[in-house]
Amino acid sequence: MSDQTLLVGDVGGTNARFAIARMIDGRPVLEHHESFPAERQPTFLKAVAAFIDGSAVKPTAGVIAVAGPVTDGEIDLTNSPWRVSEAELATLGLNPIRLINDFEALAWGAPLMSGPELASLGGPAEGDPLATLAVLGPGTGFGVSALARDIHGNAVAMPSEGGHACFAPGDAVEDEILRILRRRYDRVSIERLICGPGLLNLHRALAEIDGRESHIDDPALITAEALENPNSHCGATLARFCAILGCVAGDIALTTGARGGVYIAGGIAPRILPFLKASPFRERFERKGRFQDYMADIPTNVILHKHAALLGAARVAFSAEV
């Protein structure tokens, strides 16, 4: 497929992003980017059709990354009303067309990132290039994947639903947060806390612990006030959010053996980057008891490239696996 012009997509709970991909000098290059808010398109198929209709070059195949588990070529997006299948996409003249998990695409795209496309959150400048790397992060939901690599240069991305693993408290305050959220949810997952809606859950739980009321109902307001005044109640919420993110990132690094590095993706981290750098993120990442030295050798970076998932999808599209 290296000589073709392909469709690539990145579909989350809020937006669908598409581009035309070409392979130039062994690296995928993206052209004609376009974004479609989910609320403005009644179906996913119509969003794809709208992009193709507006493109001067008509792709005949491609790969689309989607936020949720792909089963038998179909997906029911976890945080969106959209439904989609490879069979439906084929009716648009896309053949072959493949759906993959969005964080699976990010795992393929992470090794392509360098320089200003990354922001360090601590640790060495580089990880082991032959070791597994992990990609995770908060946005509308919380995604997790890893790219397993061996000494022969072989790699395979591991899609997962790790964001729905159980939340594990790291101190007495988080014990209380868990207790409070258990009244609302039968089971408290990582995503109940570490994502956009989760930030609101966290803020309300901390207000209850402090014995005060909170009338904020938009997580964006929490972030805005926290960045303006880190010493505010919202600042305390965002600091706790970053601390828990660090703890979760460390757990995932241990679980996957991600000595190649941990990459934080999603829409939230780049928007709060200075706050995140100054937060307890890295301290909580490394605080793993007897494995603290092991963790200290793992680099942590935020992916700043807006189209990393599209590049990862393109990498898959131009491989023999499509």
XYZ file of C-alpha atoms in Angstrom:
322
model
C 0.000 0.000 0.000
C 3.036 2.289 0.105
C 2.180 3.908 -3.239
C -1.441 4.664 -2.358
C -3.278 7.661 -0.970
C -5.241 6.501 2.042
C -7.875 7.727 4.468
C -6.933 7.872 8.136
C -9.202 8.864 10.991
C -9.183 9.464 14.748
C -12.632 9.270 16.314
C -13.174 10.172 19.965
C -16.161 10.942 22.107
C -16.209 14.606 21.042
C -14.684 14.916 17.578
C -13.844 12.897 14.483
C -10.620 13.911 12.743
C -9.676 12.764 9.268
C -6.770 13.223 6.891
C -5.318 11.923 3.654
C -2.112 9.946 4.231
C 0.813 9.391 1.894
C 4.128 7.622 2.477
C 7.080 9.894 1.662
C 10.687 8.809 2.255
C 9.539 5.989 4.506
C 7.473 8.200 6.826
C 3.707 8.785 6.768
C 2.719 12.334 5.835
C -0.738 13.790 6.446
C -2.648 16.171 4.190
C -6.090 17.782 4.147
C -6.898 17.598 7.855
C -10.511 18.133 8.849
C -12.422 17.786 12.112
C -16.119 17.014 12.589
C -17.800 17.572 15.983
C -19.837 14.481 16.842
C -22.829 16.597 17.848
C -23.099 18.024 14.309
C -23.110 14.721 12.448
C -26.041 12.334 13.019
C -24.024 9.259 12.081
C -20.378 8.371 11.797
C -20.876 7.219 8.223
C -22.114 10.681 7.245
C -19.037 12.263 8.818
C -16.716 10.029 6.778
C -18.736 10.666 3.610
C -18.585 14.428 4.218
C -14.806 14.306 4.513
C -14.385 12.223 1.357
C -16.764 14.504 -0.578
C -14.708 17.526 0.461
C -11.360 16.002 -0.445
C -9.796 16.643 -3.837
C -8.172 13.204 -3.655
C -10.535 10.268 -3.193
C -9.046 7.561 -0.962
C -9.922 3.963 -1.732
C -8.733 2.350 1.514
C -7.540 3.243 4.978
C -7.501 2.845 8.743
C -9.683 4.654 11.273
C -8.837 4.770 14.972
C -11.851 4.789 17.276
C -12.335 5.321 21.024
C -13.470 1.918 22.201
C -13.035 -1.805 21.668
C -13.301 -3.099 18.094
C -15.079 -6.456 17.834
C -15.436 -8.298 14.521
C -14.919 -5.089 12.577
C -17.546 -3.142 14.512
C -17.486 -0.600 17.286
C -19.910 0.948 19.715
C -18.059 4.056 20.878
C -17.836 4.133 24.669
C -18.449 7.877 25.094
C -20.377 8.694 21.919
C -23.738 7.776 20.352
C -21.996 6.904 17.088
C -21.903 3.304 15.848
C -19.745 2.119 12.964
C -18.624 -1.003 11.154
C -16.078 -1.825 8.489
C -18.901 -3.216 6.347
C -20.701 0.150 6.387
C -17.517 2.032 5.562
C -16.934 -0.270 2.592
C -20.135 1.128 1.029
C -18.233 4.403 0.569
C -15.747 2.671 -1.730
C -13.156 2.057 0.973
C -11.707 -1.415 0.503
C -9.863 -2.537 2.480
C -10.860 -0.428 5.466
C -9.880 -1.268 9.013
C -11.027 -0.033 12.422
C -8.539 -0.049 15.295
C -8.616 1.267 18.860
C -7.520 4.914 19.130
C -4.847 4.239 21.726
C -3.592 1.344 19.639
C -3.016 3.957 16.922
C -1.263 6.208 19.440
C 1.015 3.336 20.436
C 2.078 2.990 16.796
C 2.463 6.761 16.505
C 4.436 7.384 19.714
C 7.843 6.268 18.334
C 7.411 8.782 15.506
C 7.336 11.669 18.000
C 10.480 13.693 18.705
C 11.750 17.132 19.682
C 9.001 19.758 20.032
C 6.333 17.070 19.548
C 7.048 15.889 23.115
C 7.203 17.556 26.544
C 9.117 15.810 29.322
C 7.508 15.121 32.687
C 10.701 13.690 34.149
C 13.034 10.758 33.938
C 15.843 10.121 31.451
C 15.803 11.691 27.995
C 15.234 8.330 26.305
C 14.016 4.898 27.244
C 15.204 1.513 26.051
C 14.504 1.493 22.276
C 14.004 -2.270 22.316
C 11.601 -2.312 25.264
C 7.858 -1.913 25.472
C 6.428 1.603 25.614
C 3.053 2.552 27.081
C 0.607 5.224 25.950
C -2.217 6.431 28.162
C -4.165 9.529 28.897
C -7.302 11.442 29.770
C -9.688 13.127 27.384
C -13.416 12.506 27.125
C -12.488 9.097 28.570
C -9.230 7.421 29.609
C -7.293 5.337 27.083
C -4.485 2.817 27.505
C -2.281 0.870 25.106
C 1.278 -0.383 24.771
C 3.690 -1.151 21.964
C 5.617 -4.349 22.702
C 9.046 -4.420 21.033
C 11.768 -7.075 20.925
C 15.505 -7.161 20.244
C 14.878 -7.998 16.588
C 12.958 -4.785 15.965
C 9.563 -6.456 15.831
C 6.643 -4.571 17.362
C 2.978 -5.176 18.070
C 0.470 -2.745 19.552
C -1.713 -3.992 22.364
C -5.150 -2.349 22.427
C -6.809 -2.423 25.817
C -9.606 -1.024 27.916
C -7.243 -0.293 30.787
C -9.052 2.935 31.619
C -11.856 0.801 33.010
C -9.596 -1.013 35.479
C -10.350 -0.345 39.144
C -9.159 2.883 40.727
C -6.595 2.178 43.457
C -6.286 4.884 46.163
C -2.768 6.005 46.998
C -3.374 7.734 50.342
C -6.038 8.433 52.975
C -7.659 11.254 50.968
C -8.055 8.968 47.987
C -9.513 6.307 50.287
C -12.258 8.824 51.071
C -12.691 9.767 47.427
C -13.257 6.109 46.600
C -15.736 5.728 49.455
C -17.744 8.733 48.250
C -17.805 7.646 44.609
C -18.898 4.152 45.567
C -22.190 5.644 46.691
C -22.796 6.777 43.130
C -21.130 3.995 41.155
C -21.302 0.300 41.893
C -17.699 0.055 40.715
C -15.206 2.923 40.529
C -12.848 2.736 37.563
C -9.879 4.936 36.690
C -12.041 6.680 34.093
C -14.508 7.786 36.786
C -11.755 10.139 37.999
C -9.130 10.697 35.313
C -10.904 12.239 32.318
C -12.968 15.368 31.680
C -16.156 14.190 33.442
C -13.977 12.475 36.056
C -12.436 15.811 37.020
C -15.913 16.942 38.041
C -16.421 13.765 40.110
C -13.104 14.415 41.811
C -13.904 18.063 42.552
C -17.242 17.206 44.144
C -15.733 14.430 46.240
C -13.002 16.742 47.552
C -15.621 19.380 48.382
C -17.566 16.807 50.408
C -14.402 15.771 52.254
C -13.764 19.437 53.126
C -17.386 19.913 54.249
C -18.154 22.584 51.667
C -20.467 22.898 48.685
C -19.474 23.166 45.064
C -21.779 24.494 42.382
C -19.407 23.968 39.446
C -20.921 21.675 36.829
C -18.400 22.069 33.999
C -14.917 20.505 34.238
C -13.552 23.230 31.958
C -14.326 25.779 34.693
C -12.305 23.730 37.184
C -9.309 23.690 34.875
C -9.593 27.403 34.071
C -9.705 28.456 37.736
C -6.922 26.030 38.672
C -4.605 27.475 36.035
C -5.450 31.012 37.098
C -5.107 30.334 40.828
C -3.297 27.092 41.731
C -3.985 27.766 45.431
C -7.765 27.661 44.933
C -10.044 24.696 45.608
C -9.976 24.027 41.872
C -6.192 24.111 41.998
C -6.271 21.452 44.693
C -8.588 19.348 42.523
C -6.330 19.593 39.491
C -3.250 18.806 41.594
C -4.971 15.669 42.899
C -5.984 14.800 39.328
C -2.330 15.034 38.226
C -1.164 13.003 41.226
C -3.604 10.193 40.495
C -2.637 10.326 36.809
C 0.985 9.832 37.836
C 0.084 6.904 40.069
C -1.982 5.264 37.307
C 0.772 5.858 34.737
C 3.245 4.158 37.066
C 0.949 1.188 37.578
C 0.564 0.790 33.816
C 4.332 1.058 33.328
C 4.828 -1.740 35.848
C 2.068 -3.856 34.297
C 3.396 -3.575 30.744
C 7.109 -3.382 31.552
C 7.268 -0.062 29.718
C 10.987 0.595 30.039
C 10.832 2.167 26.595
C 8.915 5.094 28.051
C 5.448 6.251 29.038
C 3.622 8.703 26.779
C 0.704 10.781 28.035
C -1.820 11.430 25.273
C -5.353 12.811 25.119
C -6.702 16.331 25.035
C -6.237 17.362 28.665
C -2.501 17.018 29.357
C -1.279 19.521 26.716
C -3.758 22.133 27.970
C -2.492 21.921 31.556
C 1.166 21.260 30.756
C 2.881 23.856 33.030
C 0.597 22.831 35.915
C 1.229 19.138 35.211
C 4.996 19.635 35.204
C 4.844 21.337 38.610
C 2.401 18.791 40.054
C 3.086 15.589 42.037
C 2.754 13.566 38.804
C 6.347 12.332 38.606
C 6.687 11.786 42.357
C 3.592 9.569 42.341
C 4.794 7.856 39.153
C 8.037 6.795 40.832
C 6.542 6.030 44.252
C 6.343 2.275 43.790
C 8.066 0.974 46.922
C 10.805 -1.535 46.147
C 10.579 -0.628 42.443
C 11.316 3.080 42.827
C 14.716 2.747 41.108
C 13.081 0.795 38.260
C 10.558 3.603 37.795
C 13.201 6.336 37.932
C 14.749 4.931 34.740
C 11.510 5.278 32.741
C 10.994 8.553 30.834
C 7.563 10.182 30.906
C 6.486 12.536 28.129
C 3.349 14.345 26.997
C 2.549 13.979 23.287
C 2.007 17.482 21.891
C 1.491 16.481 18.252
C -2.195 17.067 17.500
C -2.352 14.271 14.957
C -0.309 11.520 16.616
C -3.195 9.043 16.371
C -3.613 9.829 12.662
C 0.091 9.178 12.115
C -0.242 5.896 13.988
C -3.243 4.926 11.890
C -1.248 5.785 8.776
C 1.621 3.606 9.982
C -0.829 0.702 10.261
C -2.453 1.547 6.932
C 0.826 1.397 5.060
C 1.929 -1.838 6.701
C 1.270 -5.323 5.393
C -1.211 -5.881 8.215
C -4.052 -3.893 6.598
